[in-house]
Coordinates of C-alpha atoms in Angstrom, one line a residue:
M1 CA 26.2 -84.0 -131.6
K2 CA 29.8 -82.9 -131.1
K3 CA 32.4 -83.3 -133.7
I4 CA 36.2 -82.7 -133.3
L5 CA 38.0 -80.6 -135.9
I6 CA 41.7 -80.5 -136.1
L7 CA 43.0 -77.4 -137.6
V8 CA 46.1 -77.3 -139.7
A9 CA 47.7 -73.9 -140.4
A10 CA 48.2 -73.2 -144.2
A11 CA 51.0 -71.2 -145.7
F12 CA 50.0 -67.6 -145.4
A13 CA 50.1 -65.0 -148.2
A14 CA 51.8 -61.6 -147.3
F15 CA 53.9 -58.9 -148.5
S16 CA 57.4 -60.3 -148.6
C17 CA 60.9 -59.3 -149.7
L18 CA 64.5 -60.6 -150.0
D19 CA 67.4 -58.2 -149.2
N20 CA 70.9 -59.8 -149.0
G21 CA 69.5 -63.1 -148.1
S22 CA 67.1 -61.7 -145.4
F23 CA 63.3 -62.4 -145.5
S24 CA 60.6 -60.1 -144.1
Q25 CA 56.8 -59.9 -144.4
S26 CA 54.0 -57.7 -142.8
Y27 CA 50.4 -58.1 -143.1
T28 CA 47.1 -57.8 -141.1
A29 CA 45.7 -60.7 -139.2
D30 CA 41.9 -60.6 -139.3
I31 CA 40.7 -63.6 -137.3
T32 CA 37.0 -64.3 -137.7
F33 CA 37.1 -68.0 -137.0
E34 CA 35.0 -68.4 -140.3
F35 CA 35.5 -71.1 -143.0
S36 CA 34.3 -71.7 -146.6
D37 CA 30.8 -73.0 -147.1
N38 CA 32.3 -76.3 -148.3
V39 CA 34.1 -76.8 -144.9
Y40 CA 30.8 -76.0 -143.0
A41 CA 28.8 -78.4 -145.2
K42 CA 31.3 -81.4 -144.6
S43 CA 32.4 -80.7 -141.1
F44 CA 30.0 -78.5 -139.2
K45 CA 26.7 -79.9 -140.5
D46 CA 25.4 -81.4 -137.3
S47 CA 28.0 -80.0 -134.9
V48 CA 27.1 -78.5 -131.5
Y49 CA 30.6 -77.1 -131.2
V50 CA 34.0 -77.8 -132.6
M51 CA 37.4 -77.8 -131.0
T52 CA 40.9 -79.3 -131.5
E53 CA 42.7 -82.0 -129.6
G54 CA 45.7 -81.2 -127.9
E55 CA 46.9 -78.0 -126.5
G56 CA 45.1 -75.5 -128.6
F57 CA 44.6 -74.5 -132.2
L58 CA 45.7 -72.1 -135.0
Y59 CA 43.0 -70.3 -137.1
M60 CA 43.9 -70.6 -140.8
Q61 CA 47.2 -69.2 -141.7
Y62 CA 47.7 -66.8 -138.9
P63 CA 50.6 -67.5 -136.3
L64 CA 48.5 -66.9 -133.3
F65 CA 48.0 -70.0 -131.0
F66 CA 44.8 -70.2 -129.1
A67 CA 45.7 -72.3 -126.1
Q68 CA 43.6 -74.8 -124.1
K69 CA 44.0 -77.7 -121.6
Y70 CA 42.3 -80.7 -123.1
S71 CA 41.8 -83.9 -121.2
N72 CA 39.6 -87.0 -121.7
G73 CA 37.5 -85.4 -124.2
V74 CA 36.9 -82.2 -122.3
V75 CA 38.4 -78.7 -122.5
K76 CA 39.4 -77.9 -118.9
G77 CA 40.2 -74.3 -119.7
G78 CA 41.3 -71.9 -122.4
F79 CA 39.9 -71.6 -126.0
L80 CA 37.6 -73.5 -128.1
M81 CA 35.5 -72.7 -131.2
S82 CA 31.7 -72.8 -131.0
Y83 CA 29.4 -73.2 -134.0
L84 CA 26.3 -73.0 -131.7
K85 CA 23.6 -70.4 -132.9
G86 CA 23.1 -67.6 -130.4
E87 CA 20.6 -67.6 -127.6
K88 CA 18.9 -64.5 -128.9
D89 CA 18.0 -66.4 -132.2
G90 CA 15.6 -68.7 -130.0
A91 CA 18.2 -71.5 -130.3
L92 CA 17.7 -72.6 -126.7
T93 CA 14.1 -73.6 -127.6
R94 CA 15.2 -75.4 -130.7
E95 CA 18.4 -77.2 -129.0
P96 CA 17.4 -77.5 -125.3
K97 CA 20.1 -80.0 -124.6
A98 CA 23.0 -77.9 -126.1
N99 CA 25.6 -76.6 -123.7
D100 CA 24.8 -73.0 -123.2
A101 CA 28.3 -72.4 -121.7
Y102 CA 29.6 -72.3 -125.3
R103 CA 26.5 -70.4 -126.8
V104 CA 26.9 -66.6 -127.3
N105 CA 24.2 -64.3 -125.8
N106 CA 23.4 -62.9 -129.0
V107 CA 22.0 -64.1 -132.5
A108 CA 25.4 -65.2 -133.8
G109 CA 29.0 -64.3 -133.9
Q110 CA 30.2 -60.7 -134.6
N111 CA 29.0 -59.4 -137.8
S112 CA 26.5 -62.3 -138.0
S113 CA 29.2 -64.9 -138.4
K114 CA 28.7 -68.6 -137.9
T115 CA 31.7 -69.3 -135.7
Y116 CA 33.4 -67.6 -132.8
A117 CA 35.7 -68.5 -130.0
V118 CA 34.7 -69.2 -126.4
F119 CA 37.2 -69.0 -123.5
Y120 CA 36.8 -70.5 -120.1
D121 CA 38.8 -69.1 -117.2
S122 CA 38.9 -72.2 -114.9
P123 CA 39.4 -71.4 -111.1
I124 CA 41.7 -74.3 -111.1
A125 CA 45.2 -73.1 -111.9
E126 CA 46.5 -76.4 -113.5
D127 CA 43.5 -76.5 -115.8
M128 CA 44.7 -73.4 -117.6
P129 CA 47.4 -73.0 -120.2
Q130 CA 50.4 -71.0 -119.5
H131 CA 49.3 -68.2 -121.7
D132 CA 46.0 -67.9 -123.6
I133 CA 46.9 -66.5 -127.0
E134 CA 50.6 -66.8 -128.1
F135 CA 52.4 -65.3 -131.1
G136 CA 54.3 -68.0 -132.9
Y137 CA 57.1 -65.9 -134.2
K138 CA 58.0 -63.9 -131.2
N139 CA 61.8 -64.5 -131.5
T140 CA 61.8 -63.3 -135.3
G141 CA 59.0 -60.9 -135.5
A142 CA 56.1 -58.9 -133.8
F143 CA 52.5 -59.0 -133.2
T144 CA 50.6 -55.6 -132.5
P145 CA 46.9 -56.1 -131.6
N146 CA 44.4 -53.7 -132.7
G147 CA 41.5 -55.1 -130.7
F148 CA 38.8 -57.7 -130.7
Y149 CA 35.0 -58.1 -129.9
V150 CA 33.7 -59.7 -126.8
N151 CA 30.3 -60.9 -125.6
N152 CA 28.9 -63.0 -122.8
S153 CA 27.9 -66.7 -123.1
T154 CA 24.4 -67.6 -122.5
L155 CA 25.2 -69.5 -119.3
V156 CA 26.9 -66.4 -117.9
A157 CA 24.2 -64.1 -118.8
R158 CA 21.6 -66.5 -117.1
K159 CA 23.8 -66.8 -114.0
V160 CA 24.3 -63.0 -113.6
K161 CA 20.4 -62.5 -113.8
E162 CA 19.9 -65.2 -111.3
L163 CA 22.6 -64.3 -108.8
F164 CA 23.8 -60.7 -109.0
H165 CA 22.6 -58.2 -106.6
P166 CA 23.4 -54.5 -106.5
G167 CA 27.0 -53.9 -106.3
D168 CA 28.0 -56.9 -108.2
V169 CA 30.1 -56.7 -111.2
L170 CA 31.8 -59.0 -113.8
V171 CA 34.9 -58.0 -115.4
L172 CA 37.2 -59.2 -118.2
K173 CA 40.9 -58.3 -117.7
V174 CA 43.1 -58.5 -120.7
T175 CA 46.9 -58.5 -120.3
G176 CA 49.5 -58.2 -123.0
G177 CA 53.0 -59.6 -122.4
K178 CA 55.6 -57.3 -124.0
P179 CA 58.9 -58.5 -125.7
D180 CA 60.8 -56.7 -122.8
G181 CA 59.1 -58.8 -120.2
T182 CA 56.7 -56.1 -119.0
T183 CA 53.0 -56.2 -119.2
V184 CA 50.1 -54.0 -120.1
T185 CA 46.5 -54.4 -119.0
T186 CA 43.0 -53.2 -119.9
S187 CA 39.6 -54.3 -118.8
V188 CA 35.9 -54.3 -119.8
K189 CA 32.7 -54.8 -117.9
L190 CA 30.6 -57.8 -118.9
A191 CA 27.9 -57.2 -116.4
E192 CA 27.2 -54.6 -113.8
F193 CA 24.5 -54.4 -111.1
T194 CA 23.8 -51.1 -109.1
E195 CA 20.9 -49.2 -107.9
A196 CA 20.9 -47.2 -111.0
K197 CA 22.0 -50.0 -113.5
D198 CA 21.1 -53.4 -114.2
S199 CA 22.9 -54.5 -117.3
V200 CA 24.4 -57.8 -118.9
M201 CA 26.5 -57.4 -122.1
Y202 CA 24.5 -58.9 -125.1
N203 CA 25.9 -56.8 -128.0
W204 CA 29.3 -57.7 -129.4
T205 CA 31.4 -54.9 -127.9
P206 CA 34.8 -53.7 -129.2
V207 CA 37.9 -54.0 -126.9
P208 CA 40.6 -51.6 -128.4
L209 CA 44.1 -52.9 -127.7
T210 CA 46.1 -50.2 -129.8
S211 CA 47.7 -49.0 -126.5
F212 CA 49.4 -52.3 -126.0
G213 CA 52.0 -52.1 -128.8
P214 CA 53.8 -55.3 -129.8
V215 CA 53.1 -58.3 -127.5
D216 CA 54.3 -61.9 -127.3
F217 CA 51.1 -63.2 -125.7
I218 CA 47.7 -62.1 -124.4
D219 CA 46.2 -63.5 -121.3
F220 CA 42.5 -63.2 -120.0
K221 CA 41.1 -63.2 -116.5
V222 CA 37.4 -63.2 -115.7
E223 CA 36.6 -61.6 -112.3
S224 CA 33.2 -61.8 -110.7
S225 CA 32.1 -60.2 -107.4
N226 CA 29.7 -63.3 -107.1
P227 CA 31.5 -66.7 -107.1
G228 CA 28.4 -68.5 -108.6
V229 CA 29.0 -66.9 -112.1
P230 CA 31.4 -68.9 -114.1
G231 CA 34.4 -67.4 -116.1
Y232 CA 33.2 -67.8 -119.7
F233 CA 33.2 -65.2 -122.4
C234 CA 33.0 -65.2 -126.2
L235 CA 35.6 -63.5 -128.5
D236 CA 35.4 -62.8 -132.2
G237 CA 37.1 -60.4 -134.7
L238 CA 40.6 -60.3 -133.4
V239 CA 42.6 -57.8 -135.6
G240 CA 46.4 -57.0 -135.4
G241 CA 49.5 -56.4 -137.5
V242 CA 52.1 -59.1 -138.0
V243 CA 55.7 -58.5 -139.0
V244 CA 58.1 -61.5 -139.5
E245 CA 61.7 -61.3 -140.4
F246 CA 64.4 -63.9 -140.9

């Protein structure tokens, strides 16, 4: 069963100060996509996955917008949150009808969390948001990402095992948009098949972004040498520094 959960950002607690009428605050954003046990009991009890209506969602108090294109009850591209137990926990046997595109290829989320984000990089350009993660205070502050954890979805892992041949590779490219209009990019291999190596990522793997510096947005691109492998990946544990000034 699917349930829709609309997330509302709460006022966030941070270090703040007033100086001659100015206001500033700085803190660390630690985005785990986790909620209280009370929220899980009431909202996620029989959920397959949860998502928000509209153009995306905020997680709790942090001014980072996880964008999506949503139409007729379906996320066409971008982010949603998944409450599906991981494939490595044997969940496919217990829940064979659940959508494994939104199920992580692991026991659970990073650090055994109940919830994680899933991103779909649609091959149809109009099904994708303009930017994938946007900082809400880019005109009055700065977001400096430290990094996040990434993993494959069960569907991607299955398709890679079915379709990849030696020489095939699946890569996630991460691009940060700088305040001055320039960009910076890094990448991580989600799967690689060679004569010497036959591997699919199934552990939550850190993707460091400390070299990015302050960014206004973060975009993702999943590139596969085999067109039969869809562009899903799972994300958890996004950490970064936030500074807001007025």
